[in-house]
Amino acid sequence: MNDLLLRRAAVDGAEVDVRVDGATVTRIGSPGTLGRAEREIACGGGALLPGLHDHHLHLLAMAAAAGSVDVAGGLDDALRRAHARARPGAWVRAVGYDESASGVLDRRRLDALAPGRPVRVQHRSGAMWVLSSAALEAVGAGPSGPAGLEREPDGHPTGRLFRLDGWLHDRLPDHDPPDLAAVGRRLASCGVTGVTDCTPTTSPEAWHVLADAVRHRTLPCTVAVTGGPALSEAEPPGDLRRGPVKIVLSDHALPDLQELVGWLRRAHRVPRPVAVHCVTRAALVLALAAWQEAGSVPGDRVEHASVTPVHCLASLSALGITVVTQPAFLRARGDAYLHQVEEEDRPDLYRCASLLEAGVPVGGSTDAPFGPDDPWLAVAAAMDRRSAAGEPVGLDTGLTAAAALDLFLAPLTQPGGAARAVRAGQPADLCLLGLPLAEALVQPSSRHVAMTVSGGVVTYAR
Ligand SMILES: [Zn+2]
């Protein structure tokens, strides 16, 4: 029997001993009253919290990003270097492209930077890939490609592919399965014990890769998956939990209202809630119209809610929709938003406090690898709502430290629900900090995480 005794941990501000047997917290008592255990940890008064839940990220994309060239710091140099290093004919995969920093990117520019090389560069949002001519040829992007393959007036592809991940994946040469171990270690080091993978997967193949990683504890946490509308009725394999159905309302080609209503009804019939990706005002208004017609079920969510006009707050609340948002974008991209986002949308960026005040449950997430992967950074940004340069972003006021942390403490199946607590009888999914909670929340950071326990097993120790 795996038993563990956490000595002198601060739970809800009181110093206690906490005993774990198997995968469950079994007893909490005054220091020195719970006997001995196989493994004892001196916590020194550090805060013991439930393990954090990241309610929206992309595990396979996180693993792939680790093996890619990051072009965020300078696209031309990074690609020239990668081209010089790679063996002849090998693909170069790059991430982090942002047109405001690097300018317009198409196949011609890639061909000049890496002559003859198959190159694919992902937009920082994850919504677009840019392919070089050799890459386009390798994936067979000829005259009869799918919608989403942008073309010049003469019919040649520009190299830009919008929301075609599945199509692209089926045509790329086989690679080794992505290494999820580094992702698992990183999540554990942040105190994360549960995640929802919000990828709109169209085939269950990706789920099997994740289920294997959970079974082998390469991913040492609870994993819920979404999948797109085509997988509404599918049951995830292994120990994967079934999350909501992910519906992407693409920014440049919104679906027709009746099509969206159909997706909502299909998921609700299963029954499953939906998670609708809305990063623009238009997408949110469309989603709300669809919910008005199809009805909502508990657990229905809006992902991101990057722009929420005031008049949408009451509708979200009346429909019982949860918002799963990413406050860390305020820090990571706030300075760009202040220049690029249309003036009328700026006050409405990444709301938290005003959603909560309107009675809309709010869950926290990172959207890694498209946002910073440290949930503690999101907690910090939810509190001060400042860009990296220190500018306030959006009209909302910041959350209190406790409310910001609670964004990441709700049950995986109920983002925005009541925060979990460390209690006897609860799963032993725990995050131990090296200092008291109030001190950690002065400057929230994963640096404060001293130990993570997931399912009763220590998955990280500093
Ligand atoms: Zn996402």
Coordinates of C-alpha atoms and ligand atoms in Angstrom, one line a residue:
M1 CA 0.0 0.0 0.0
N2 CA 1.3 3.4 -1.0
D3 CA 1.1 5.7 2.0
L4 CA 2.3 9.2 2.4
L5 CA 2.3 11.6 5.3
L6 CA 2.6 15.4 4.7
R7 CA 3.7 17.0 7.9
R8 CA 3.0 20.6 8.9
A9 CA 1.2 21.6 5.7
A10 CA -1.0 24.7 5.7
V11 CA -4.5 23.7 4.7
D12 CA -7.0 26.7 4.6
G13 CA -4.5 28.6 6.7
A14 CA -4.2 26.0 9.5
E15 CA -1.1 23.9 10.1
V16 CA -2.0 20.2 9.9
D17 CA -0.7 16.7 8.9
V18 CA -2.3 15.1 5.9
R19 CA -2.3 11.4 5.3
V20 CA -2.6 9.8 1.8
D21 CA -3.4 6.1 1.4
G22 CA -3.5 4.9 -2.2
A23 CA -5.0 7.5 -4.3
T24 CA -7.1 9.2 -1.5
V25 CA -6.6 11.7 1.2
T26 CA -7.6 9.6 4.2
R27 CA -7.0 11.8 7.3
I28 CA -6.2 15.3 8.3
G29 CA -5.2 16.0 11.8
S30 CA -3.2 18.2 14.2
P31 CA 0.6 17.9 13.7
G32 CA 2.1 14.7 15.1
T33 CA -1.3 12.9 15.6
L34 CA -1.4 10.7 12.5
G35 CA 1.3 8.2 13.2
R36 CA 4.0 7.2 10.7
A37 CA 4.0 6.5 7.0
E38 CA 6.2 4.8 4.4
R39 CA 7.1 8.2 3.0
E40 CA 7.0 11.4 5.1
I41 CA 7.4 14.9 3.7
A42 CA 8.2 17.9 5.9
C43 CA 6.1 20.7 4.5
G44 CA 7.4 23.5 6.8
G45 CA 4.2 25.4 6.8
G46 CA 3.9 25.6 3.0
A47 CA 0.4 25.8 1.6
L48 CA -1.2 22.5 0.5
L49 CA -3.8 23.0 -2.3
P50 CA -5.8 20.7 -4.6
G51 CA -3.8 20.1 -7.8
L52 CA -4.5 22.7 -10.4
H53 CA -6.8 22.0 -13.3
D54 CA -6.0 23.5 -16.7
H55 CA -9.4 23.6 -18.5
H56 CA -8.1 24.2 -22.0
L57 CA -4.9 23.2 -23.6
H58 CA -3.5 21.0 -26.5
L59 CA -1.3 18.2 -25.4
L60 CA 0.0 16.9 -28.7
A61 CA 0.6 20.4 -30.0
M62 CA 2.6 21.1 -26.8
A63 CA 4.7 18.0 -27.5
A64 CA 5.2 19.0 -31.2
A65 CA 6.1 22.6 -30.2
A66 CA 9.0 21.3 -28.2
G67 CA 10.5 19.8 -31.3
S68 CA 10.0 22.9 -33.5
V69 CA 11.8 26.1 -34.4
D70 CA 10.4 29.1 -32.5
V71 CA 10.2 32.0 -34.9
A72 CA 8.7 34.5 -32.4
G73 CA 12.1 36.2 -31.8
G74 CA 12.9 36.7 -35.5
L75 CA 11.5 34.6 -38.3
D76 CA 14.1 35.1 -41.1
D77 CA 17.1 34.3 -39.0
A78 CA 15.5 31.3 -37.2
L79 CA 14.4 29.7 -40.5
R80 CA 17.8 30.3 -42.3
R81 CA 19.6 28.7 -39.3
A82 CA 17.1 25.7 -39.2
H83 CA 17.6 25.3 -43.0
A84 CA 21.3 25.2 -42.7
R85 CA 21.2 22.7 -39.8
A86 CA 18.6 20.2 -41.2
R87 CA 19.7 17.3 -43.4
P88 CA 18.7 17.6 -47.1
G89 CA 15.1 17.0 -47.8
A90 CA 14.0 16.9 -44.1
W91 CA 11.0 19.0 -43.1
V92 CA 11.5 22.1 -40.9
R93 CA 8.5 22.7 -38.5
A94 CA 8.3 26.2 -37.0
V95 CA 5.9 27.8 -34.5
G96 CA 5.1 31.2 -33.1
Y97 CA 4.6 33.2 -36.4
D98 CA 2.9 36.5 -35.9
E99 CA 2.3 38.8 -38.9
S100 CA 2.5 42.0 -36.8
A101 CA 6.1 41.1 -35.8
S102 CA 7.3 39.3 -38.9
G103 CA 5.2 40.7 -41.8
V104 CA 3.3 38.8 -44.4
L105 CA 4.4 35.2 -44.9
D106 CA 3.7 33.1 -48.0
R107 CA 5.4 30.3 -49.9
R108 CA 7.6 32.6 -51.9
R109 CA 9.2 34.1 -48.8
L110 CA 9.7 30.7 -47.3
D111 CA 11.3 29.5 -50.6
A112 CA 13.7 32.4 -50.5
L113 CA 14.7 31.6 -46.8
A114 CA 15.0 27.9 -47.3
P115 CA 15.4 27.1 -51.0
G116 CA 14.0 23.7 -52.0
R117 CA 13.2 22.8 -48.4
P118 CA 9.7 21.5 -47.2
V119 CA 8.9 24.0 -44.4
R120 CA 5.7 24.5 -42.5
V121 CA 5.2 27.5 -40.1
Q122 CA 2.3 27.6 -37.7
H123 CA 0.6 30.9 -36.8
R124 CA 0.8 31.7 -33.1
S125 CA -3.0 31.3 -32.8
G126 CA -2.8 27.7 -34.2
A127 CA -5.4 28.6 -36.8
M128 CA -3.1 28.8 -39.9
W129 CA -0.1 27.0 -41.4
V130 CA 2.2 28.6 -44.1
L131 CA 3.9 26.0 -46.3
S132 CA 6.8 26.4 -48.7
S133 CA 6.5 25.3 -52.3
A134 CA 8.3 22.0 -51.6
A135 CA 6.0 21.4 -48.7
L136 CA 2.9 22.2 -50.8
E137 CA 4.1 19.7 -53.4
A138 CA 4.8 17.1 -50.8
V139 CA 1.3 17.2 -49.4
G140 CA -0.3 17.3 -52.8
A141 CA -1.8 20.8 -52.5
G142 CA -2.6 20.9 -56.2
P143 CA -5.4 22.6 -58.2
S144 CA -8.2 20.7 -56.3
G145 CA -7.3 21.3 -52.7
P146 CA -9.9 21.8 -49.9
A147 CA -11.5 25.1 -48.8
G148 CA -9.1 26.8 -46.5
L149 CA -6.2 26.4 -48.9
E150 CA -5.8 30.0 -50.0
R151 CA -5.1 30.7 -53.6
E152 CA -3.6 33.5 -55.8
P153 CA -5.8 34.9 -58.6
D154 CA -4.1 32.5 -61.0
G155 CA -5.1 29.5 -58.9
H156 CA -1.7 28.7 -57.4
P157 CA -1.7 28.2 -53.6
T158 CA -0.3 31.2 -51.6
G159 CA 1.1 28.7 -49.1
R160 CA -1.4 29.7 -46.4
L161 CA -3.7 27.0 -45.0
F162 CA -6.5 27.9 -42.6
R163 CA -7.8 25.4 -40.1
L164 CA -6.6 22.4 -42.1
D165 CA -4.7 20.5 -39.4
G166 CA -6.5 17.2 -40.0
W167 CA -6.1 17.4 -43.8
L168 CA -2.4 18.3 -43.4
H169 CA -1.7 15.6 -40.8
D170 CA -3.1 12.9 -43.2
R171 CA -0.6 14.0 -45.9
L172 CA 2.6 14.6 -43.9
P173 CA 5.3 12.0 -43.9
D174 CA 5.1 9.7 -40.8
H175 CA 7.0 10.9 -37.8
D176 CA 7.8 9.3 -34.5
P177 CA 4.9 9.6 -32.1
P178 CA 5.2 13.0 -30.2
D179 CA 7.0 12.8 -26.9
L180 CA 4.5 13.6 -24.2
A181 CA 7.0 12.9 -21.3
A182 CA 8.4 16.4 -21.3
V183 CA 4.8 17.8 -21.4
G184 CA 3.9 15.6 -18.4
R185 CA 6.9 16.7 -16.5
R186 CA 6.2 20.4 -17.2
L187 CA 2.6 20.1 -16.1
A188 CA 3.6 18.3 -12.9
S189 CA 6.2 21.0 -12.1
C190 CA 3.4 23.6 -12.3
G191 CA 1.3 21.7 -9.8
V192 CA -1.2 20.6 -12.5
T193 CA -3.0 17.3 -11.8
G194 CA -5.8 17.5 -14.4
V195 CA -6.3 18.9 -17.9
T196 CA -8.8 19.1 -20.6
D197 CA -7.4 18.7 -24.1
C198 CA -9.6 21.0 -26.2
T199 CA -8.4 19.9 -29.6
P200 CA -11.2 19.5 -32.2
T201 CA -9.8 16.1 -33.2
T202 CA -11.7 14.5 -36.1
S203 CA -10.4 10.9 -35.7
P204 CA -9.9 8.9 -32.5
E205 CA -6.2 8.1 -33.4
A206 CA -4.9 11.1 -31.4
W207 CA -7.0 9.9 -28.4
H208 CA -5.1 6.5 -28.4
V209 CA -1.8 8.3 -28.2
L210 CA -3.0 10.3 -25.2
A211 CA -4.6 7.2 -23.5
D212 CA -1.3 5.3 -23.8
A213 CA 0.6 8.2 -22.2
V214 CA -1.9 8.3 -19.3
R215 CA -1.7 4.5 -18.9
H216 CA 2.1 4.6 -18.8
R217 CA 2.0 7.7 -16.6
T218 CA 4.1 9.6 -19.1
L219 CA 1.2 12.1 -18.6
P220 CA 0.8 11.8 -14.8
C221 CA -2.5 13.6 -14.5
T222 CA -6.2 13.2 -15.2
V223 CA -6.9 14.0 -18.9
A224 CA -10.3 14.8 -20.4
V225 CA -10.6 15.1 -24.2
T226 CA -13.1 16.9 -26.4
G227 CA -12.9 16.1 -30.1
G228 CA -14.9 17.8 -32.8
P229 CA -18.5 17.4 -33.8
A230 CA -17.6 14.2 -35.9
L231 CA -16.7 12.5 -32.6
S232 CA -19.7 13.6 -30.7
E233 CA -20.9 10.0 -30.0
A234 CA -17.4 8.5 -29.7
E235 CA -16.3 7.1 -26.3
P236 CA -12.6 8.0 -25.5
P237 CA -10.3 5.0 -24.9
G238 CA -8.6 3.9 -21.6
D239 CA -8.8 6.3 -18.7
L240 CA -9.4 9.4 -20.7
R241 CA -12.5 11.3 -19.5
R242 CA -15.0 12.6 -21.9
G243 CA -15.2 16.4 -22.0
P244 CA -17.5 18.6 -24.0
V245 CA -17.7 18.5 -27.9
K246 CA -15.3 21.2 -29.2
I247 CA -16.8 23.4 -31.9
V248 CA -14.5 25.9 -33.6
L249 CA -16.1 29.1 -35.0
S250 CA -13.3 30.1 -37.2
D251 CA -12.6 33.9 -37.3
H252 CA -12.5 34.1 -41.1
A253 CA -15.3 31.7 -42.1
L254 CA -18.2 31.5 -39.6
P255 CA -20.5 28.6 -40.1
D256 CA -24.1 29.1 -41.0
L257 CA -26.4 29.4 -38.0
Q258 CA -28.4 26.3 -38.8
E259 CA -25.2 24.2 -39.2
L260 CA -24.1 25.4 -35.8
V261 CA -27.5 24.6 -34.3
G262 CA -27.2 21.1 -35.7
W263 CA -23.8 20.5 -34.0
L264 CA -25.2 21.7 -30.7
R265 CA -28.3 19.4 -31.0
R266 CA -26.1 16.4 -32.0
A267 CA -23.9 16.9 -28.9
H268 CA -26.8 17.5 -26.5
R269 CA -28.6 14.3 -27.7
V270 CA -25.6 12.1 -26.6
P271 CA -25.9 13.9 -24.1
R272 CA -22.7 16.0 -24.0
P273 CA -22.2 19.7 -23.5
V274 CA -20.4 21.8 -26.1
A275 CA -17.3 24.0 -25.9
V276 CA -17.6 26.7 -28.6
H277 CA -14.4 28.5 -29.6
C278 CA -15.2 32.3 -29.8
V279 CA -12.4 34.8 -30.2
T280 CA -14.4 37.6 -31.9
R281 CA -17.5 39.6 -31.2
A282 CA -19.2 38.1 -34.3
A283 CA -18.5 34.5 -33.2
L284 CA -19.8 35.1 -29.7
V285 CA -23.0 36.7 -31.0
L286 CA -23.5 33.7 -33.5
A287 CA -22.9 31.2 -30.7
L288 CA -25.5 32.8 -28.4
A289 CA -28.0 32.9 -31.3
A290 CA -27.5 29.2 -31.8
W291 CA -27.9 28.5 -28.1
Q292 CA -31.1 30.5 -28.1
E293 CA -32.5 28.1 -30.8
A294 CA -31.0 24.8 -29.7
G295 CA -31.2 25.4 -26.0
S296 CA -28.3 24.9 -23.6
V297 CA -27.3 22.1 -21.2
P298 CA -25.2 22.2 -18.0
G299 CA -21.6 22.3 -18.9
D300 CA -22.0 24.2 -22.2
R301 CA -19.0 26.6 -22.5
V302 CA -17.5 29.4 -24.5
E303 CA -13.8 28.9 -25.0
H304 CA -11.6 32.1 -24.9
A305 CA -14.4 34.7 -25.0
S306 CA -11.6 37.0 -26.1
V307 CA -14.1 39.8 -26.8
T308 CA -17.3 39.9 -24.8
P309 CA -19.5 43.0 -25.5
V310 CA -21.4 44.1 -22.4
H311 CA -24.8 43.2 -24.0
C312 CA -23.7 39.5 -24.1
L313 CA -23.2 39.2 -20.4
A314 CA -26.9 38.8 -19.6
S315 CA -27.5 36.3 -22.4
L316 CA -24.5 34.2 -21.2
S317 CA -25.9 34.2 -17.7
A318 CA -29.5 33.5 -18.7
L319 CA -28.4 30.5 -20.8
G320 CA -26.2 29.2 -18.0
I321 CA -23.1 29.2 -20.2
T322 CA -19.6 28.9 -18.6
V323 CA -16.7 30.9 -20.0
V324 CA -13.3 29.1 -20.1
T325 CA -10.8 31.9 -20.6
Q326 CA -7.0 32.6 -20.7
P327 CA -6.0 35.7 -18.6
A328 CA -2.3 35.1 -19.4
F329 CA -3.0 36.4 -23.0
L330 CA -3.4 39.8 -21.3
R331 CA 0.3 39.6 -20.3
A332 CA 1.7 37.7 -23.3
R333 CA -0.1 39.6 -26.0
G334 CA -1.6 42.7 -24.3
D335 CA 0.8 45.2 -25.9
A336 CA -0.1 43.9 -29.3
Y337 CA -3.8 44.0 -28.5
L338 CA -3.5 47.6 -27.6
H339 CA -2.3 48.4 -31.1
Q340 CA -4.1 45.8 -33.3
V341 CA -7.5 45.1 -31.7
E342 CA -10.2 47.4 -33.0
E343 CA -10.8 50.3 -30.7
E344 CA -14.5 49.3 -30.0
D345 CA -13.4 45.8 -28.9
R346 CA -10.6 46.8 -26.6
P347 CA -12.7 47.5 -23.4
D348 CA -14.2 43.9 -23.8
L349 CA -10.9 41.9 -23.9
Y350 CA -10.7 38.8 -21.8
R351 CA -13.3 39.7 -19.1
C352 CA -13.2 37.8 -15.8
A353 CA -14.6 40.0 -13.0
S354 CA -17.6 41.4 -15.0
L355 CA -18.5 37.8 -16.1
L356 CA -18.5 36.6 -12.5
E357 CA -20.5 39.7 -11.4
A358 CA -23.1 38.9 -14.1
G359 CA -23.4 35.3 -12.7
V360 CA -21.4 33.6 -15.5
P361 CA -19.1 30.8 -14.1
V362 CA -15.5 31.3 -15.3
G363 CA -12.9 28.6 -15.6
G364 CA -9.1 29.2 -16.1
S365 CA -6.8 27.7 -18.7
T366 CA -3.6 28.4 -20.6
D367 CA -4.4 27.3 -24.2
A368 CA -0.8 26.0 -24.2
P369 CA 1.2 25.9 -26.5
F370 CA -0.6 28.9 -28.0
G371 CA -0.5 30.7 -24.7
P372 CA 2.1 30.5 -21.9
D373 CA 1.9 27.1 -20.2
D374 CA 2.2 28.2 -16.6
P375 CA -1.2 28.5 -14.9
W376 CA 0.4 30.6 -12.2
L377 CA 1.2 33.3 -14.8
A378 CA -2.5 33.3 -15.7
V379 CA -3.4 33.8 -12.0
A380 CA -1.0 36.8 -11.8
A381 CA -2.5 38.3 -15.0
A382 CA -6.1 37.7 -13.8
M383 CA -5.2 39.8 -10.7
D384 CA -3.4 42.8 -12.3
R385 CA -4.6 42.6 -16.0
R386 CA -1.4 44.2 -17.2
S387 CA 0.5 43.6 -20.4
A388 CA 4.2 42.7 -20.4
A389 CA 5.0 46.4 -20.7
G390 CA 2.8 47.1 -17.7
E391 CA -0.2 48.6 -19.5
P392 CA -3.7 47.9 -18.3
V393 CA -5.7 45.9 -20.9
G394 CA -9.5 45.9 -21.1
L395 CA -11.9 47.7 -18.8
D396 CA -12.4 44.8 -16.3
T397 CA -11.0 45.2 -12.8
G398 CA -8.6 42.5 -11.6
L399 CA -9.7 39.5 -9.5
T400 CA -8.7 39.0 -5.9
A401 CA -5.9 36.5 -5.5
A402 CA -8.3 33.9 -4.1
A403 CA -10.7 34.3 -7.0
A404 CA -7.9 34.2 -9.5
L405 CA -6.5 30.9 -8.1
D406 CA -10.1 29.4 -7.9
L407 CA -10.2 29.6 -11.8
F408 CA -7.8 26.6 -11.7
L409 CA -9.3 24.7 -8.7
A410 CA -12.7 23.7 -10.0
P411 CA -13.5 20.1 -10.9
L412 CA -12.4 19.1 -14.4
T413 CA -15.9 18.4 -15.4
Q414 CA -17.2 21.7 -14.0
P415 CA -14.9 24.7 -14.8
G416 CA -16.2 27.7 -13.0
G417 CA -17.7 25.5 -10.3
A418 CA -16.9 25.7 -6.6
A419 CA -13.1 25.3 -5.9
R420 CA -12.1 21.9 -4.7
A421 CA -10.5 21.7 -1.2
V422 CA -8.1 19.4 0.5
R423 CA -10.3 17.1 2.6
A424 CA -10.4 13.5 3.9
G425 CA -12.1 11.3 1.3
Q426 CA -11.0 13.4 -1.7
P427 CA -8.7 12.2 -4.4
A428 CA -5.0 12.7 -3.5
D429 CA -4.4 15.3 -6.3
L430 CA -2.3 17.9 -4.5
C431 CA 0.0 20.8 -5.0
L432 CA 2.4 21.7 -2.2
L433 CA 3.9 25.2 -2.2
G434 CA 7.2 26.0 -0.6
L435 CA 5.6 28.9 1.4
P436 CA 2.3 30.0 2.8
L437 CA -0.4 30.8 0.2
A438 CA -0.6 34.6 0.9
E439 CA 3.1 34.9 0.3
A440 CA 3.0 32.9 -2.9
L441 CA 0.1 35.0 -4.3
V442 CA 2.1 38.2 -3.9
Q443 CA 3.9 37.1 -7.1
P444 CA 2.2 33.9 -8.4
S445 CA 4.7 31.6 -10.2
S446 CA 5.2 27.9 -10.7
R447 CA 8.6 28.5 -9.0
H448 CA 6.7 28.3 -5.7
V449 CA 5.5 24.7 -6.4
A450 CA 7.5 22.4 -4.1
M451 CA 5.8 19.1 -4.8
T452 CA 2.9 17.7 -6.9
V453 CA 0.9 14.5 -6.0
S454 CA -1.4 13.0 -8.6
G455 CA -3.5 10.0 -7.8
G456 CA -1.5 9.6 -4.6
V457 CA 1.8 9.4 -6.5
V458 CA 4.5 12.1 -6.2
T459 CA 4.9 13.3 -9.8
Y460 CA 7.1 16.3 -9.1
A461 CA 9.4 17.2 -6.2
R462 CA 11.6 20.3 -6.4
Ligands
ZN1 ZN -7.2 26.2 -27.8

